[in-house]
Every structure is written in C-alpha cells, then in structure tokens.
Amino acid sequence: MIALVGKIFDGEKIIDKGTVLIEGSSIIKVTEDIEIPQGAQVIKGDFIMPGMIDAHMHFFGVEDDNVLAWNLVNEIDVAIRSTRDMEKLLRSGFTAVRDLGSKVAVRLSYLQAKGEIIGPTVIASGYSLAITGGNDDPKDLPLDIAQKLSYSFYCDSPYECRKAVRKVIRQGAGVVKVYASGAFSQGGRILPGFSLDELKAIVDEAHRAGLKVASHAYGKEAIMNSILAGVDTIEHGLGIDEEVAEMMKEKEICYVPTLSTYEIPFGLPNPYRENLIKRHFNEDMRIAVNHGLLIAAGTDYVGSKKRPHGGNYREAVLLAKYMSNLEALKTITSNAAKCLGLNSGYLREGYRGDVIVLKGDPLNNIEDLSPSNVLYVIKDGKIFRGYGLYQD
C-alpha cells in the first residue's frame, strides 16, 4: 500500500492536509487527516493531485515539424523516439494522453498496458481520417505514394468514410479523429474538410462501435458541421461564436482549444492566420469560458524540436489566463478525464491510482506544474521518480 501525505487537489476541491491511500492500481481511500496504515510506503509532498492528462497530442517522433516530415519520417525512428517520449511524459507528471493520429500510438498503447514500456495510458486514434487533397495530404508527393506513407486514411464519400472507421477499429483505435476542416493555407484561407454527410457517417459508425469522435475544426462552418454530426469533442475550434458555443453546451461537447501549439511561430508570416490565432487567444476563449464549456487541456505537441513532449503542462499555464488556477487544474485532470471517458482525473475511492506528488503549490503559481517540480508519479501501482528528483 502507498500513502501520500500533503495538501490534496482531488480533481474538484482542495483538502488542506490529508492522505491518499493506493493499493494495487486503485485509490482505496482519501481522508482529510493523516492516516497511515501499518506497513504502508509513505510519500510526503507539498501538493498531491491526479496525474495530468494531455487530451490532444501526437507521437510523430520528428525533428522538422511540417506535414511532409510527419509522413516521411522513418517508422523505426518514430518508434524509438516515441518510446523515449513516453517515459519523458510520465516523469513530467502525465499519466494519460490521447494521440489523435500517428503511426505508432496504437502499439505504444498496447505495450504500455502490458507493462513492456514505461509511460502514460495512451488513448490512440490509430490513423486519422482526412479527405483526399486535404490538410494531411502531402501534395508534393504522388497521391498513391502519399496515401501509402500517410498516418491518415483518405476517404471521400459517406461509404468510404464508414469503411475508414472500420479500418481504424481494425488497427485497435480507442477514439476516431476526423478533419472537419483543414488548417491554414499559405493562400490565406482554411482548407476544406469533410462534408456534413461524411461526418455523420463517421460519427454513426464510430458510435456504433462505442468510440468517441474528435473533430479537428477551424472556422464556424466546420465547427457547426461537427456539432450537427454529433461529435464528442471539438479540437482547436478557432472561430467559435455565441451560437456554436450554446450548441456545444447543450449537447455537452467538449472543447480542446490547444492554445500551446499557437504560441509557437510556424512558417512564413500570414496575416489571416495571425488574426485568427489572435482571436483564438481572446474572443474564442472568452466565449468558451462565459458559456461554461467543458474545457480540456490538449497541446497538439508532436515530439519535435519546436513542440517537444515533456513541456505539455504549458496548456494549463495558458488556460490559467482565462480562469482561476483551480479551474485550470481541472482542465488538465478531471475535465480531460471526462472528455476522454477515463476512470481517472479524480482522487476518489475506486478511481485509478494515477497520482503525482509536487513540490510547490500550483494554486499559487501554476508554473509549479513544470517537470522540475514533479517529485513522484504513481502509475499502475508503481512509484516513479519525477524530473524534480532527477534535477536535485
């Protein structure tokens, strides 16, 4: 048995001083006093909280960060780098992540669950679903080569979309990722994605299999189509307005704004892109918070030099600019767990014993979530040293 003693954030509220008891891989008790059973292994810290969750990331294992590199990178390199990133994420305090499209995440999920590699629980989409000529189609390559190398299945009708969902289910996916739109083009516009009919076919087929659907959506049309199709989470969601926010709230659709990825400069200057990002950091977030949307922290980090895994706590830091530190902690724990359908994110009896022990107090300084403050990570009944101990 493991006994964690200190100030506790249980995913919803604060306990000024208490104890979390873990036996095996489950939490068996949380008390508001110091209760240490005989023989328990005791760990004390300044702050005890659920393990962090990144609700939107990728195991691309690349050096350069562009669509061609994501597709052309050698898969052996991806596997080796991503296995290393798995351990980096765990020791940085992340006990679960959701990979929304890559070549290796389904296998990482399988191997982590078997205990063969160290890392967070991985909810993997397998390949993402995209239209031919869309955002994730590297157009510098011939089409047949692009599809062969891609981490996306291209599909261009409701029939093809249903078949593509079945393909990712065959891969072992735990979620379905779709492109309701593209991202930014150098021509100063958002590339199109799936039509409403195609999205409806994808959602229907995924939900028949019990899988949630995550929709990459830029612009009101793509967000609206995603809502009407019945997706479970809106990813990025640049350009939300009052109307779509009300619909998302009514339908309990989760919002993953991925602010972290937009604080990193990419490519040549593009006024259209820059204005949309500026709006995302202002109007979009104001609307989302005012409408009480369920916001989950997701970085869209890919494991590149520009977006390296390990610093994923940055999303909570950015979200704390629009809400209290307590609410920001929820986005990266309990909110994310709700969005992903995980039995974690809370320190409660019967929940998974995915817990981290910090020095400092992120309620006072949200930067205390950084890897250098992570002392211990408890995952699957095992105690791992965090980067905070490595650097002492």
PDB file of C-alpha atoms in Angstrom, residues 2-183:
ATOM      1  CA  ILE A   2       1.130   3.564  -0.763  1.00  0.00           C
ATOM      2  CA  ALA A   3       0.200   6.500   1.496  1.00  0.00           C
ATOM      3  CA  LEU A   4       0.562  10.006   0.035  1.00  0.00           C
ATOM      4  CA  VAL A   5       0.503  12.828   2.583  1.00  0.00           C
ATOM      5  CA  GLY A   6       0.170  16.557   1.924  1.00  0.00           C
ATOM      6  CA  LYS A   7      -2.143  19.203   0.507  1.00  0.00           C
ATOM      7  CA  ILE A   8      -4.557  17.493  -1.880  1.00  0.00           C
ATOM      8  CA  PHE A   9      -6.385  18.552  -5.021  1.00  0.00           C
ATOM      9  CA  ASP A  10      -8.887  15.741  -5.635  1.00  0.00           C
ATOM     10  CA  GLY A  11      -9.927  16.848  -9.129  1.00  0.00           C
ATOM     11  CA  GLU A  12     -12.632  19.148  -7.817  1.00  0.00           C
ATOM     12  CA  LYS A  13     -11.782  20.612  -4.425  1.00  0.00           C
ATOM     13  CA  ILE A  14      -8.840  21.189  -2.082  1.00  0.00           C
ATOM     14  CA  ILE A  15      -8.030  19.318   1.126  1.00  0.00           C
ATOM     15  CA  ASP A  16      -5.541  21.408   3.102  1.00  0.00           C
ATOM     16  CA  LYS A  17      -3.833  18.359   4.551  1.00  0.00           C
ATOM     17  CA  GLY A  18      -4.792  14.745   4.102  1.00  0.00           C
ATOM     18  CA  THR A  19      -3.858  11.274   2.913  1.00  0.00           C
ATOM     19  CA  VAL A  20      -4.399   9.361  -0.315  1.00  0.00           C
ATOM     20  CA  LEU A  21      -4.195   5.575   0.038  1.00  0.00           C
ATOM     21  CA  ILE A  22      -3.423   3.471  -3.036  1.00  0.00           C
ATOM     22  CA  GLU A  23      -3.472  -0.288  -3.209  1.00  0.00           C
ATOM     23  CA  GLY A  24      -2.575  -2.003  -6.437  1.00  0.00           C
ATOM     24  CA  SER A  25      -3.653   0.279  -9.265  1.00  0.00           C
ATOM     25  CA  SER A  26      -6.641   1.831  -7.440  1.00  0.00           C
ATOM     26  CA  ILE A  27      -7.332   4.536  -4.894  1.00  0.00           C
ATOM     27  CA  ILE A  28      -8.921   2.920  -1.849  1.00  0.00           C
ATOM     28  CA  LYS A  29      -9.327   5.958   0.410  1.00  0.00           C
ATOM     29  CA  VAL A  30      -8.879   9.734   0.607  1.00  0.00           C
ATOM     30  CA  THR A  31      -9.006  11.248   4.078  1.00  0.00           C
ATOM     31  CA  GLU A  32      -8.880  14.787   5.459  1.00  0.00           C
ATOM     32  CA  ASP A  33      -6.394  13.774   8.128  1.00  0.00           C
ATOM     33  CA  ILE A  34      -3.128  11.874   8.364  1.00  0.00           C
ATOM     34  CA  GLU A  35      -3.947   8.175   8.220  1.00  0.00           C
ATOM     35  CA  ILE A  36      -1.028   5.830   7.606  1.00  0.00           C
ATOM     36  CA  PRO A  37      -1.784   2.099   7.780  1.00  0.00           C
ATOM     37  CA  GLN A  38       0.892  -0.146   9.183  1.00  0.00           C
ATOM     38  CA  GLY A  39       3.375  -1.216   6.548  1.00  0.00           C
ATOM     39  CA  ALA A  40       2.373   1.441   4.025  1.00  0.00           C
ATOM     40  CA  GLN A  41       5.050   3.148   1.951  1.00  0.00           C
ATOM     41  CA  VAL A  42       4.785   6.821   2.853  1.00  0.00           C
ATOM     42  CA  ILE A  43       5.486   9.687   0.449  1.00  0.00           C
ATOM     43  CA  LYS A  44       5.132  13.289   1.538  1.00  0.00           C
ATOM     44  CA  GLY A  45       4.906  16.310  -0.723  1.00  0.00           C
ATOM     45  CA  ASP A  46       3.733  19.885  -0.891  1.00  0.00           C
ATOM     46  CA  PHE A  47       0.894  19.110  -3.304  1.00  0.00           C
ATOM     47  CA  ILE A  48      -0.815  15.864  -4.306  1.00  0.00           C
ATOM     48  CA  MET A  49      -3.090  15.739  -7.347  1.00  0.00           C
ATOM     49  CA  PRO A  50      -4.360  13.453 -10.101  1.00  0.00           C
ATOM     50  CA  GLY A  51      -1.893  12.682 -12.854  1.00  0.00           C
ATOM     51  CA  MET A  52      -2.085  15.192 -15.687  1.00  0.00           C
ATOM     52  CA  ILE A  53      -3.776  14.353 -18.993  1.00  0.00           C
ATOM     53  CA  ASP A  54      -2.945  15.730 -22.448  1.00  0.00           C
ATOM     54  CA  ALA A  55      -6.194  15.373 -24.387  1.00  0.00           C
ATOM     55  CA  HIS A  56      -4.674  16.171 -27.792  1.00  0.00           C
ATOM     56  CA  MET A  57      -1.158  15.246 -28.857  1.00  0.00           C
ATOM     57  CA  HIS A  58       0.731  13.150 -31.426  1.00  0.00           C
ATOM     58  CA  PHE A  59       3.623  10.708 -31.310  1.00  0.00           C
ATOM     59  CA  PHE A  60       5.222  11.829 -34.572  1.00  0.00           C
ATOM     60  CA  GLY A  61       8.846  11.472 -33.445  1.00  0.00           C
ATOM     61  CA  VAL A  62      10.132  14.055 -35.932  1.00  0.00           C
ATOM     62  CA  GLU A  63      12.857  16.685 -35.967  1.00  0.00           C
ATOM     63  CA  ASP A  64      11.322  19.010 -38.554  1.00  0.00           C
ATOM     64  CA  ASP A  65       7.719  19.997 -37.895  1.00  0.00           C
ATOM     65  CA  ASN A  66       5.685  20.022 -41.107  1.00  0.00           C
ATOM     66  CA  VAL A  67       3.208  17.755 -42.868  1.00  0.00           C
ATOM     67  CA  LEU A  68       5.806  16.281 -45.222  1.00  0.00           C
ATOM     68  CA  ALA A  69       8.132  15.380 -42.344  1.00  0.00           C
ATOM     69  CA  TRP A  70       5.272  13.824 -40.360  1.00  0.00           C
ATOM     70  CA  ASN A  71       4.593  11.472 -43.262  1.00  0.00           C
ATOM     71  CA  LEU A  72       8.131  10.751 -44.499  1.00  0.00           C
ATOM     72  CA  VAL A  73       9.843  10.103 -41.168  1.00  0.00           C
ATOM     73  CA  ASN A  74      11.198   6.561 -40.798  1.00  0.00           C
ATOM     74  CA  GLU A  75       8.827   4.480 -38.673  1.00  0.00           C
ATOM     75  CA  ILE A  76      11.689   2.889 -36.729  1.00  0.00           C
ATOM     76  CA  ASP A  77      12.863   6.381 -35.761  1.00  0.00           C
ATOM     77  CA  VAL A  78       9.309   7.264 -34.733  1.00  0.00           C
ATOM     78  CA  ALA A  79       9.028   4.176 -32.544  1.00  0.00           C
ATOM     79  CA  ILE A  80      12.349   4.756 -30.786  1.00  0.00           C
ATOM     80  CA  ARG A  81      11.807   8.472 -30.246  1.00  0.00           C
ATOM     81  CA  SER A  82       8.211   7.995 -29.132  1.00  0.00           C
ATOM     82  CA  THR A  83       9.148   5.298 -26.623  1.00  0.00           C
ATOM     83  CA  ARG A  84      11.582   7.800 -25.168  1.00  0.00           C
ATOM     84  CA  ASP A  85       8.847  10.459 -25.196  1.00  0.00           C
ATOM     85  CA  MET A  86       6.531   8.083 -23.324  1.00  0.00           C
ATOM     86  CA  GLU A  87       8.909   7.967 -20.375  1.00  0.00           C
ATOM     87  CA  LYS A  88       9.526  11.704 -20.609  1.00  0.00           C
ATOM     88  CA  LEU A  89       5.785  12.381 -20.385  1.00  0.00           C
ATOM     89  CA  LEU A  90       5.333  10.075 -17.410  1.00  0.00           C
ATOM     90  CA  ARG A  91       8.192  11.575 -15.430  1.00  0.00           C
ATOM     91  CA  SER A  92       6.783  15.030 -16.246  1.00  0.00           C
ATOM     92  CA  GLY A  93       3.564  14.088 -14.460  1.00  0.00           C
ATOM     93  CA  PHE A  94       1.364  12.881 -17.342  1.00  0.00           C
ATOM     94  CA  THR A  95      -0.405   9.616 -16.608  1.00  0.00           C
ATOM     95  CA  ALA A  96      -2.696   9.629 -19.675  1.00  0.00           C
ATOM     96  CA  VAL A  97      -2.553  11.109 -23.170  1.00  0.00           C
ATOM     97  CA  ARG A  98      -4.775  10.976 -26.240  1.00  0.00           C
ATOM     98  CA  ASP A  99      -2.911  10.608 -29.533  1.00  0.00           C
ATOM     99  CA  LEU A 100      -5.077  11.912 -32.371  1.00  0.00           C
ATOM    100  CA  GLY A 101      -3.284  10.424 -35.332  1.00  0.00           C
ATOM    101  CA  SER A 102       0.117   8.767 -35.713  1.00  0.00           C
ATOM    102  CA  LYS A 103       1.741   5.595 -36.983  1.00  0.00           C
ATOM    103  CA  VAL A 104       2.813   4.165 -33.622  1.00  0.00           C
ATOM    104  CA  ALA A 105       0.371   5.177 -30.864  1.00  0.00           C
ATOM    105  CA  VAL A 106      -1.826   2.071 -31.037  1.00  0.00           C
ATOM    106  CA  ARG A 107       1.254  -0.099 -30.445  1.00  0.00           C
ATOM    107  CA  LEU A 108       2.509   2.212 -27.691  1.00  0.00           C
ATOM    108  CA  SER A 109      -0.871   1.870 -26.009  1.00  0.00           C
ATOM    109  CA  TYR A 110      -0.707  -1.920 -26.239  1.00  0.00           C
ATOM    110  CA  LEU A 111       2.863  -2.201 -24.946  1.00  0.00           C
ATOM    111  CA  GLN A 112       2.282   0.243 -22.075  1.00  0.00           C
ATOM    112  CA  ALA A 113      -0.810  -1.664 -20.984  1.00  0.00           C
ATOM    113  CA  LYS A 114       1.230  -4.887 -20.980  1.00  0.00           C
ATOM    114  CA  GLY A 115       3.910  -3.239 -18.852  1.00  0.00           C
ATOM    115  CA  GLU A 116       6.608  -3.598 -21.507  1.00  0.00           C
ATOM    116  CA  ILE A 117       7.332   0.138 -21.750  1.00  0.00           C
ATOM    117  CA  ILE A 118       7.127   2.991 -19.246  1.00  0.00           C
ATOM    118  CA  GLY A 119       4.683   5.756 -19.972  1.00  0.00           C
ATOM    119  CA  PRO A 120       1.175   7.158 -19.609  1.00  0.00           C
ATOM    120  CA  THR A 121      -2.001   5.379 -20.637  1.00  0.00           C
ATOM    121  CA  VAL A 122      -2.433   6.090 -24.358  1.00  0.00           C
ATOM    122  CA  ILE A 123      -5.831   6.512 -25.984  1.00  0.00           C
ATOM    123  CA  ALA A 124      -4.907   6.198 -29.643  1.00  0.00           C
ATOM    124  CA  SER A 125      -6.926   7.045 -32.727  1.00  0.00           C
ATOM    125  CA  GLY A 126      -4.751   4.935 -34.981  1.00  0.00           C
ATOM    126  CA  TYR A 127      -4.737   6.722 -38.302  1.00  0.00           C
ATOM    127  CA  SER A 128      -6.761   9.913 -38.530  1.00  0.00           C
ATOM    128  CA  LEU A 129      -9.434  10.333 -41.225  1.00  0.00           C
ATOM    129  CA  ALA A 130      -8.957  13.006 -43.881  1.00  0.00           C
ATOM    130  CA  ILE A 131     -10.170  13.926 -47.348  1.00  0.00           C
ATOM    131  CA  THR A 132      -8.051  13.470 -50.445  1.00  0.00           C
ATOM    132  CA  GLY A 133      -6.177  16.720 -51.038  1.00  0.00           C
ATOM    133  CA  GLY A 134      -6.921  17.930 -47.529  1.00  0.00           C
ATOM    134  CA  ASN A 135      -4.853  19.155 -44.635  1.00  0.00           C
ATOM    135  CA  ASP A 136      -2.857  15.981 -44.019  1.00  0.00           C
ATOM    136  CA  ASP A 137      -2.283  15.019 -47.666  1.00  0.00           C
ATOM    137  CA  PRO A 138       1.356  15.900 -48.560  1.00  0.00           C
ATOM    138  CA  LYS A 139       0.683  17.236 -52.043  1.00  0.00           C
ATOM    139  CA  ASP A 140       4.344  17.298 -53.068  1.00  0.00           C
ATOM    140  CA  LEU A 141       4.067  13.504 -53.394  1.00  0.00           C
ATOM    141  CA  PRO A 142       2.111  11.457 -55.944  1.00  0.00           C
ATOM    142  CA  LEU A 143      -1.275  10.518 -54.492  1.00  0.00           C
ATOM    143  CA  ASP A 144      -0.615   6.786 -54.280  1.00  0.00           C
ATOM    144  CA  ILE A 145       2.695   7.378 -52.501  1.00  0.00           C
ATOM    145  CA  ALA A 146       1.139   9.960 -50.169  1.00  0.00           C
ATOM    146  CA  GLN A 147      -1.578   7.504 -49.093  1.00  0.00           C
ATOM    147  CA  LYS A 148       0.939   4.707 -48.630  1.00  0.00           C
ATOM    148  CA  LEU A 149       3.114   6.858 -46.357  1.00  0.00           C
ATOM    149  CA  SER A 150       0.355   8.764 -44.569  1.00  0.00           C
ATOM    150  CA  TYR A 151      -0.792   8.403 -40.967  1.00  0.00           C
ATOM    151  CA  SER A 152      -4.300   9.246 -42.262  1.00  0.00           C
ATOM    152  CA  PHE A 153      -6.829   7.236 -44.233  1.00  0.00           C
ATOM    153  CA  TYR A 154      -8.202   9.330 -47.104  1.00  0.00           C
ATOM    154  CA  CYS A 155     -11.935   8.873 -47.688  1.00  0.00           C
ATOM    155  CA  ASP A 156     -14.271  10.880 -49.909  1.00  0.00           C
ATOM    156  CA  SER A 157     -17.870   9.752 -49.505  1.00  0.00           C
ATOM    157  CA  PRO A 158     -20.110   8.529 -46.690  1.00  0.00           C
ATOM    158  CA  TYR A 159     -19.481   4.951 -47.882  1.00  0.00           C
ATOM    159  CA  GLU A 160     -15.689   5.370 -47.879  1.00  0.00           C
ATOM    160  CA  CYS A 161     -15.846   7.133 -44.519  1.00  0.00           C
ATOM    161  CA  ARG A 162     -17.679   4.236 -42.887  1.00  0.00           C
ATOM    162  CA  LYS A 163     -15.069   1.853 -44.269  1.00  0.00           C
ATOM    163  CA  ALA A 164     -12.254   4.081 -42.962  1.00  0.00           C
ATOM    164  CA  VAL A 165     -13.767   3.988 -39.447  1.00  0.00           C
ATOM    165  CA  ARG A 166     -13.760   0.203 -39.671  1.00  0.00           C
ATOM    166  CA  LYS A 167     -10.108   0.335 -40.695  1.00  0.00           C
ATOM    167  CA  VAL A 168      -9.086   2.313 -37.603  1.00  0.00           C
ATOM    168  CA  ILE A 169     -11.154  -0.010 -35.433  1.00  0.00           C
ATOM    169  CA  ARG A 170      -9.201  -2.865 -37.027  1.00  0.00           C
ATOM    170  CA  GLN A 171      -5.984  -1.074 -36.058  1.00  0.00           C
ATOM    171  CA  GLY A 172      -7.121  -1.077 -32.427  1.00  0.00           C
ATOM    172  CA  ALA A 173      -8.173   2.560 -32.116  1.00  0.00           C
ATOM    173  CA  GLY A 174      -9.723   3.838 -28.892  1.00  0.00           C
ATOM    174  CA  VAL A 175     -11.066   7.043 -30.473  1.00  0.00           C
ATOM    175  CA  VAL A 176     -11.747   8.284 -34.006  1.00  0.00           C
ATOM    176  CA  LYS A 177     -10.082  11.503 -35.229  1.00  0.00           C
ATOM    177  CA  VAL A 178     -11.588  13.383 -38.185  1.00  0.00           C
ATOM    178  CA  TYR A 179     -10.702  16.529 -40.108  1.00  0.00           C
ATOM    179  CA  ALA A 180     -13.873  18.613 -40.385  1.00  0.00           C
ATOM    180  CA  SER A 181     -11.607  21.273 -41.869  1.00  0.00           C
ATOM    181  CA  GLY A 182      -8.019  21.744 -42.790  1.00  0.00           C
ATOM    182  CA  ALA A 183      -5.772  24.240 -41.070  1.00  0.00           C
TER     183      ALA A 183
END
